[in-house]
Every structure is written in structure tokens, then in C-alpha cells.
XYZ file of N, CA, C and O in Angstrom:
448
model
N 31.630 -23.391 22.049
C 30.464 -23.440 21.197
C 29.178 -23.485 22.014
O 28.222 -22.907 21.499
N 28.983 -24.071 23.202
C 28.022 -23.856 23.970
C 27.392 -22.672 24.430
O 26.261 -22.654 24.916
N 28.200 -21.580 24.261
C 27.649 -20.623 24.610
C 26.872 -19.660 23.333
O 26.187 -18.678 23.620
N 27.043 -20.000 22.264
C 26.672 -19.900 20.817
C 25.260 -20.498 21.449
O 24.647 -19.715 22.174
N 24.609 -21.987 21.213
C 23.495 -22.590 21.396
C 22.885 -22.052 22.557
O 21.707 -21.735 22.391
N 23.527 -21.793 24.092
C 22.934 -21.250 24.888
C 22.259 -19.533 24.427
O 21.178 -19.279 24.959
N 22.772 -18.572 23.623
C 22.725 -17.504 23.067
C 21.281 -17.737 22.251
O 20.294 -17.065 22.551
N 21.247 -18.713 21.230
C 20.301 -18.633 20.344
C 18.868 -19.204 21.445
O 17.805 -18.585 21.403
N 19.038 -20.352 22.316
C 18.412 -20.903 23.496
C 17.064 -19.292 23.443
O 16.039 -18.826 22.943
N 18.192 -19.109 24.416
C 17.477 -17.743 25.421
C 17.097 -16.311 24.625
O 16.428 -15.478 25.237
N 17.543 -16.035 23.229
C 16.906 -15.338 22.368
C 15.610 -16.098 22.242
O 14.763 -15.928 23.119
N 15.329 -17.056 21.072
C 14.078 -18.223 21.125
C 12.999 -18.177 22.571
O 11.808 -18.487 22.553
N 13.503 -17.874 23.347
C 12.592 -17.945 24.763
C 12.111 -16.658 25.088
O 11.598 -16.582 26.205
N 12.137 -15.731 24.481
C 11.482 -14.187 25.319
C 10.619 -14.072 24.216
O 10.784 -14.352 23.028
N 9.453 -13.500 24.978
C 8.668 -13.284 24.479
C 7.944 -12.041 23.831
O 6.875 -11.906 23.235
N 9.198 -10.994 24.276
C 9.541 -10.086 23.665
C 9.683 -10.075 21.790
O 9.149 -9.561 20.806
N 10.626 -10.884 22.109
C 10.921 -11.368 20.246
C 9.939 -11.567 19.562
O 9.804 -11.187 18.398
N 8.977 -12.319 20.352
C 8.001 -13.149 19.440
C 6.995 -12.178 18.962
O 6.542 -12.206 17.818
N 6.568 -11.092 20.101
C 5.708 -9.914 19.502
C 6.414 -9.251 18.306
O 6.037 -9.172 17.137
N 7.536 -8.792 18.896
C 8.274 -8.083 17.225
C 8.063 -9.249 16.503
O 6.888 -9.431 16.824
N 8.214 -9.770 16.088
C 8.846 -11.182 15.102
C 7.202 -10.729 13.929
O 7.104 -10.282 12.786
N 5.915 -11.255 15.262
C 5.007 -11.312 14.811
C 4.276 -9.967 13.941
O 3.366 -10.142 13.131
N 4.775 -8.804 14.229
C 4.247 -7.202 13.478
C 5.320 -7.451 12.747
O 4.904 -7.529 11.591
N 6.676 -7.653 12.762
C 7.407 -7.426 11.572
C 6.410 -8.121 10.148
O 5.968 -7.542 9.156
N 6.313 -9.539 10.562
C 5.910 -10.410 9.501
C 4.719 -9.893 8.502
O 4.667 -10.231 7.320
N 3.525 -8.807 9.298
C 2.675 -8.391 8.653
C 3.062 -7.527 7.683
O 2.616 -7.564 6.536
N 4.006 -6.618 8.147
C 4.911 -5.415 6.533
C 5.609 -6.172 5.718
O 6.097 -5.662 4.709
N 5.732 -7.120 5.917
C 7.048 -8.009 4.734
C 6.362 -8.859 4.112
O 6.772 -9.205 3.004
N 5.129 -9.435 4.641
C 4.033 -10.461 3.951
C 3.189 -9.077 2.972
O 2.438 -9.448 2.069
N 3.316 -7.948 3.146
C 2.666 -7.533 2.452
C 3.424 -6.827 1.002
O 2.904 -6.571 -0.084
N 4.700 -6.656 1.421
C 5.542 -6.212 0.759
C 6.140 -7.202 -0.231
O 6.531 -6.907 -1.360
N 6.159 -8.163 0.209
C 6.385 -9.422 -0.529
C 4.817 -10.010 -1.983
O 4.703 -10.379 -3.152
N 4.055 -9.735 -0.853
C 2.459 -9.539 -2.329
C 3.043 -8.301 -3.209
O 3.616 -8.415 -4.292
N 2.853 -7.448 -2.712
C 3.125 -6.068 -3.704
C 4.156 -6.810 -4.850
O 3.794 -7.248 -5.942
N 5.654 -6.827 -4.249
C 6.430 -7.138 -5.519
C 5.747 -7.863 -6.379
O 5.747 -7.675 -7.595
N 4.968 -8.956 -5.631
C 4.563 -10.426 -7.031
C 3.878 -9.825 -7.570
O 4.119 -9.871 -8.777
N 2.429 -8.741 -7.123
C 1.821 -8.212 -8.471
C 1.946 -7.119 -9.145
O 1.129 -6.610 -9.911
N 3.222 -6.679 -8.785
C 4.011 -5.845 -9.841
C 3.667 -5.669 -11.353
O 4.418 -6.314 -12.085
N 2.894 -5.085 -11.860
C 3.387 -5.311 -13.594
C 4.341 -5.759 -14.142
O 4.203 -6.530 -15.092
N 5.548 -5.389 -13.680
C 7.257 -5.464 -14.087
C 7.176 -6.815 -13.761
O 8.348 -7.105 -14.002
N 6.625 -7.945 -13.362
C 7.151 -9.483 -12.462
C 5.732 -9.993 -13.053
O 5.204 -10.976 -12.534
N 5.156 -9.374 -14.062
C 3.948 -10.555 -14.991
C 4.746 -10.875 -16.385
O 4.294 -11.684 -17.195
N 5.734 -10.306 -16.552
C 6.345 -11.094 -18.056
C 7.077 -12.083 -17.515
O 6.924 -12.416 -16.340
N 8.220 -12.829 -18.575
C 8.838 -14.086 -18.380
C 9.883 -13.535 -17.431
O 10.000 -13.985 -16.291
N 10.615 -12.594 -17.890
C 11.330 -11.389 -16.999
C 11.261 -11.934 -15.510
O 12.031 -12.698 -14.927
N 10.130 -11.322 -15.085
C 9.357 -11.321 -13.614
C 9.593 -11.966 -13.381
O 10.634 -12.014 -12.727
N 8.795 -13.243 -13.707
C 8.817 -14.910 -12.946
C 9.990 -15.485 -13.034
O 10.074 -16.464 -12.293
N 11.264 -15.184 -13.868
C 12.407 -16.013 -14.303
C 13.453 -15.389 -12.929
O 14.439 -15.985 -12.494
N 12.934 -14.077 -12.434
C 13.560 -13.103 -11.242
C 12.777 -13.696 -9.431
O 13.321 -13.594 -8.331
N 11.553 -14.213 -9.720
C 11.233 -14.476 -8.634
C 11.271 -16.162 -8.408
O 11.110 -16.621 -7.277
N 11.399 -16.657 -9.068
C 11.730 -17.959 -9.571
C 13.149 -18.125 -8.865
O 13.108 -18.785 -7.827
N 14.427 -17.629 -9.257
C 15.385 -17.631 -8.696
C 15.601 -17.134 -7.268
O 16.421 -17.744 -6.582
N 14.939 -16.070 -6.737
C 14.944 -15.351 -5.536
C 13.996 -16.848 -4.255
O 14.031 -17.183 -3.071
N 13.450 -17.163 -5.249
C 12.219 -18.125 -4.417
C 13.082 -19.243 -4.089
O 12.874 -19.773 -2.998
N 14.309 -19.854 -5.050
C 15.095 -20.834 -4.930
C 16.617 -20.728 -3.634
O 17.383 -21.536 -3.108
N 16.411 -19.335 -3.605
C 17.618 -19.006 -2.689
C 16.905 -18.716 -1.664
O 17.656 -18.618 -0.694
N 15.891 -18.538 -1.400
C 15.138 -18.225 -0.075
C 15.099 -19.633 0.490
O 15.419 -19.785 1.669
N 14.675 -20.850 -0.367
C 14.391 -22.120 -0.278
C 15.426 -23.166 0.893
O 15.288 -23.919 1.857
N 16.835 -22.385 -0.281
C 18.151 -22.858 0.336
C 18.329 -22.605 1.706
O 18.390 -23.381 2.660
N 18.416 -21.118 1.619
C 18.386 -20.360 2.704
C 17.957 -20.707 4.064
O 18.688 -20.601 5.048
N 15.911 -21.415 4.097
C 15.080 -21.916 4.735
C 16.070 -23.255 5.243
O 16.451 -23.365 6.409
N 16.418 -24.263 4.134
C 17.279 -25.880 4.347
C 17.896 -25.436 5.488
O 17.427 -25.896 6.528
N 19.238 -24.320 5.638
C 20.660 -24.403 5.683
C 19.963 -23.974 7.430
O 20.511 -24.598 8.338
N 19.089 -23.202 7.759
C 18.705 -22.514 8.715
C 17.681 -23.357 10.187
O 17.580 -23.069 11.379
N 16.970 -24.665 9.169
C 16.234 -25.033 9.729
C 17.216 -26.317 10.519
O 17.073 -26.910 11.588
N 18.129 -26.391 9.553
C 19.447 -27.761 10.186
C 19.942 -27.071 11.320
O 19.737 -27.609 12.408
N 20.622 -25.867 11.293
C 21.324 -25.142 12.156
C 20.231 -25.537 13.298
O 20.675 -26.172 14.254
N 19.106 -25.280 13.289
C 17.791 -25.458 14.428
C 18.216 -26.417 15.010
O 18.865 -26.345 16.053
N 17.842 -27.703 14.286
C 18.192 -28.526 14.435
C 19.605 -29.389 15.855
O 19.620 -29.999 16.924
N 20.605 -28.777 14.716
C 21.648 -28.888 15.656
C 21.727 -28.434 16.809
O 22.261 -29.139 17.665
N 21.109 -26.848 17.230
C 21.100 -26.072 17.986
C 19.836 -26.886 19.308
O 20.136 -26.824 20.500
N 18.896 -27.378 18.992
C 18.056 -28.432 19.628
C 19.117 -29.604 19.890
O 19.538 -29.743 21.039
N 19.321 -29.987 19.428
C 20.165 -31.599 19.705
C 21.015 -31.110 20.680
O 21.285 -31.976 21.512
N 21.669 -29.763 20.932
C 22.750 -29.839 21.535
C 22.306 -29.777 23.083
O 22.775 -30.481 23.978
N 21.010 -28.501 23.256
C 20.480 -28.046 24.087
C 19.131 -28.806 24.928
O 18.713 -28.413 26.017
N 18.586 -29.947 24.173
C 17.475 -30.503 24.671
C 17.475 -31.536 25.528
O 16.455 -32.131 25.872
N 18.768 -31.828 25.958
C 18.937 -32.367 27.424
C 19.185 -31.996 28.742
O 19.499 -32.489 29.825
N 18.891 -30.823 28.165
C 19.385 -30.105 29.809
C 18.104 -28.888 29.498
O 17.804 -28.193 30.469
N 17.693 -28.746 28.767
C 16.514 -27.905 28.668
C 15.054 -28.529 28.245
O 15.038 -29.672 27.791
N 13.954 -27.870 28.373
C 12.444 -28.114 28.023
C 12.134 -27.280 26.975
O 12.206 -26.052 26.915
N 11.711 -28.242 25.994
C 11.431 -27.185 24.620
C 9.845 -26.984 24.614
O 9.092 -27.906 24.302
N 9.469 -25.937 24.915
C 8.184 -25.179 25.129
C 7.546 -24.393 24.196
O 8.327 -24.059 23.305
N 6.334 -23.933 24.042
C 5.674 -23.420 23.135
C 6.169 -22.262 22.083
O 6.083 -22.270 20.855
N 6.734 -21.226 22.990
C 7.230 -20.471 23.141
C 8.545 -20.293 22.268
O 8.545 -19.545 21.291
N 9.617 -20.980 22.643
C 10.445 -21.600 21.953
C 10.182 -21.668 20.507
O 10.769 -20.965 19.684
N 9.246 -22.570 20.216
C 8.850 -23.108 18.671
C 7.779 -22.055 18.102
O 7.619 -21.973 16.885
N 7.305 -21.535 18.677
C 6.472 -20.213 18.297
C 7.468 -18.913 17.655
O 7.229 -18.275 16.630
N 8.503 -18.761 18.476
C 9.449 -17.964 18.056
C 10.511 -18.318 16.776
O 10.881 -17.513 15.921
N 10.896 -19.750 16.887
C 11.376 -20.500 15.977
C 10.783 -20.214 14.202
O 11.395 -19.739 13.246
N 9.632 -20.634 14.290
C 8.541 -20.779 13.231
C 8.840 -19.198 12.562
O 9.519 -19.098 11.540
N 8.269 -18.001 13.238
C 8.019 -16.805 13.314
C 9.177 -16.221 12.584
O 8.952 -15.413 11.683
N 10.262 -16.518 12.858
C 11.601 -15.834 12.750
C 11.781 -16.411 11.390
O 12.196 -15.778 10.419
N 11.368 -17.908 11.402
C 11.852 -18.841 10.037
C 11.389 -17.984 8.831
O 12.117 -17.685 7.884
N 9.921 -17.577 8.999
C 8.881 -17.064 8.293
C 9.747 -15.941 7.729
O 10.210 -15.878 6.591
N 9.915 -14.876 8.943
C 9.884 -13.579 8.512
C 11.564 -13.211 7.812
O 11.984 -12.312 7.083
N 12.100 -14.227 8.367
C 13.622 -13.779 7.810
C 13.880 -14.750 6.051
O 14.558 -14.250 5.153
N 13.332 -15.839 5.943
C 12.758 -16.145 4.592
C 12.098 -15.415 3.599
O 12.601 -15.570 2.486
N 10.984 -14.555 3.653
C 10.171 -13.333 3.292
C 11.767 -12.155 2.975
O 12.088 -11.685 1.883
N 12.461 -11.964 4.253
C 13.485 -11.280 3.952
C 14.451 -11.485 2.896
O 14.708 -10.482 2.229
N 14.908 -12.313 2.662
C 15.532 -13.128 1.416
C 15.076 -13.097 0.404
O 15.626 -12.614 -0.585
N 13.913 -13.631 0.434
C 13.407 -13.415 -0.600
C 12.958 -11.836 -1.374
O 13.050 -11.829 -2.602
N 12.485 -10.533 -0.691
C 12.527 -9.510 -1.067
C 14.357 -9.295 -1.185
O 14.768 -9.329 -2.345
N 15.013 -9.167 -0.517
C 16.507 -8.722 -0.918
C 16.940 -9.721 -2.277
O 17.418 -9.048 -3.191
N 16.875 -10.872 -2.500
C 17.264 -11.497 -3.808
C 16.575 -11.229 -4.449
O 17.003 -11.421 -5.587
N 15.547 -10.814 -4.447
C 14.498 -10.332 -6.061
C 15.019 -8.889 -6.196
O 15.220 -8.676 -7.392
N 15.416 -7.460 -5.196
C 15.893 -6.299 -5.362
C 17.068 -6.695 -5.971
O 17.264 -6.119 -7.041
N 18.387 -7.940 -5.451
C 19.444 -7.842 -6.258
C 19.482 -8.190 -7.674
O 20.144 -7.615 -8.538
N 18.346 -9.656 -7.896
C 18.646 -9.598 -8.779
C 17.579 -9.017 -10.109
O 17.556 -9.622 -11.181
N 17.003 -8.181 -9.940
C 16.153 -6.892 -10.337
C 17.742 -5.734 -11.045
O 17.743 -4.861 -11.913
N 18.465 -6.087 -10.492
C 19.811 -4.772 -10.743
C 20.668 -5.706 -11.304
O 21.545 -5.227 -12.022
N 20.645 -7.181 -11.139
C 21.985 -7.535 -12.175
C 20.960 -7.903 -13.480
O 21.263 -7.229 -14.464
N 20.306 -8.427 -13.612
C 19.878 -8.807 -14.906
C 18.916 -7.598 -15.464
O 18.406 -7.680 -16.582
């Protein structure tokens, strides 16, 4: 399992990531406005669809930020947790939340 935490470690640390991380977030923050002022997502419809999508993104955020968590506890004695690190952390939290949330409002846009 150490090499799992060491994996996520040294992803979190380049600073490579963090530039993508950071342009991804601007198309999905915007794409994410668009859906909400949709016409189709101003009736009860809408909000009862982003309402639910917003609740699984929520979860999503919990289940992800523990994993962090753990993934810190395991690694922060033998490592220095740096700007960098938590800059990338944050970034990723953001943009892959935003992600969830557009994919659960497309799914459930098609079941109901």
C-alpha cells in the first residue's frame, strides 16, 4: 500500500499538474454556469436535477477529501508538506468535483 500513497505523494508535487489542473478548471467552471442557467434547469424539474447532482458531488468531495487525509497521515513523517502539494490538492478537489457534478446532472438529465 505504500507505494499507492507514495504514487498519489509525487503526482500532488509536480508542478506540471498544477498548471493543467488550473486551465482545466476555467472550461468546467464555465460549463458548469452554462448548465445552471439553462432554461431547461429554471423549473422545479431543473433544480430537483441539480439538487441531486450537487448532493453526489458533495459525497463525492467527503469520500475524497478523507482518502487525502489518510494519504497525509501515512506520508507526513517522512515527507514535508509544501505549498505546492496543497495547491495541487485544492485544484484537483475543485476541478474533479465540478466534474461530478456536470456528469450527474448529464445522467440524471437521461433517467428522469
Amino acid at each position: 500500500m505504500q507505494t499507492f500513497y507514495e504514487f498519489i505523494w509525487n503526482l500532488f508535487n509536480n508542478k506540471m499538474l498544477f498548471i493543467v489542473g488550473a486551465w482545466a478548471g476555467i472550461p468546467l467552471t464555465l460549463i458548469l454556469l452554462i448548465m445552471f442557467a439553462r432554461k431547461k434547469n429554471r423549473d422545479e424539474r431543473g433544480w430537483k436535477i441539480i439538487g441531486k447532482a450537487s448532493i453526489i458531488s458533495f459525497i463525492y468531495l467527503i469520500l475524497v477529501v478523507n482518502l487525502l487525509a489518510k494519504i497525509l497521515g501515512y506520508v507526513v513523517d517522512t515527507h514535508e508538506v509544501h505549498y505546492l502539494f496543497v495547491g495541487n490538492a485544492i485544484q484537483w478537489f475543485y476541478d474533479t468535483v465540478i466534474i461530478v457534478e456536470i456528469v450527474a446532472m448529464l445522467i440524471l438529465r437521461k433517467i428522469e
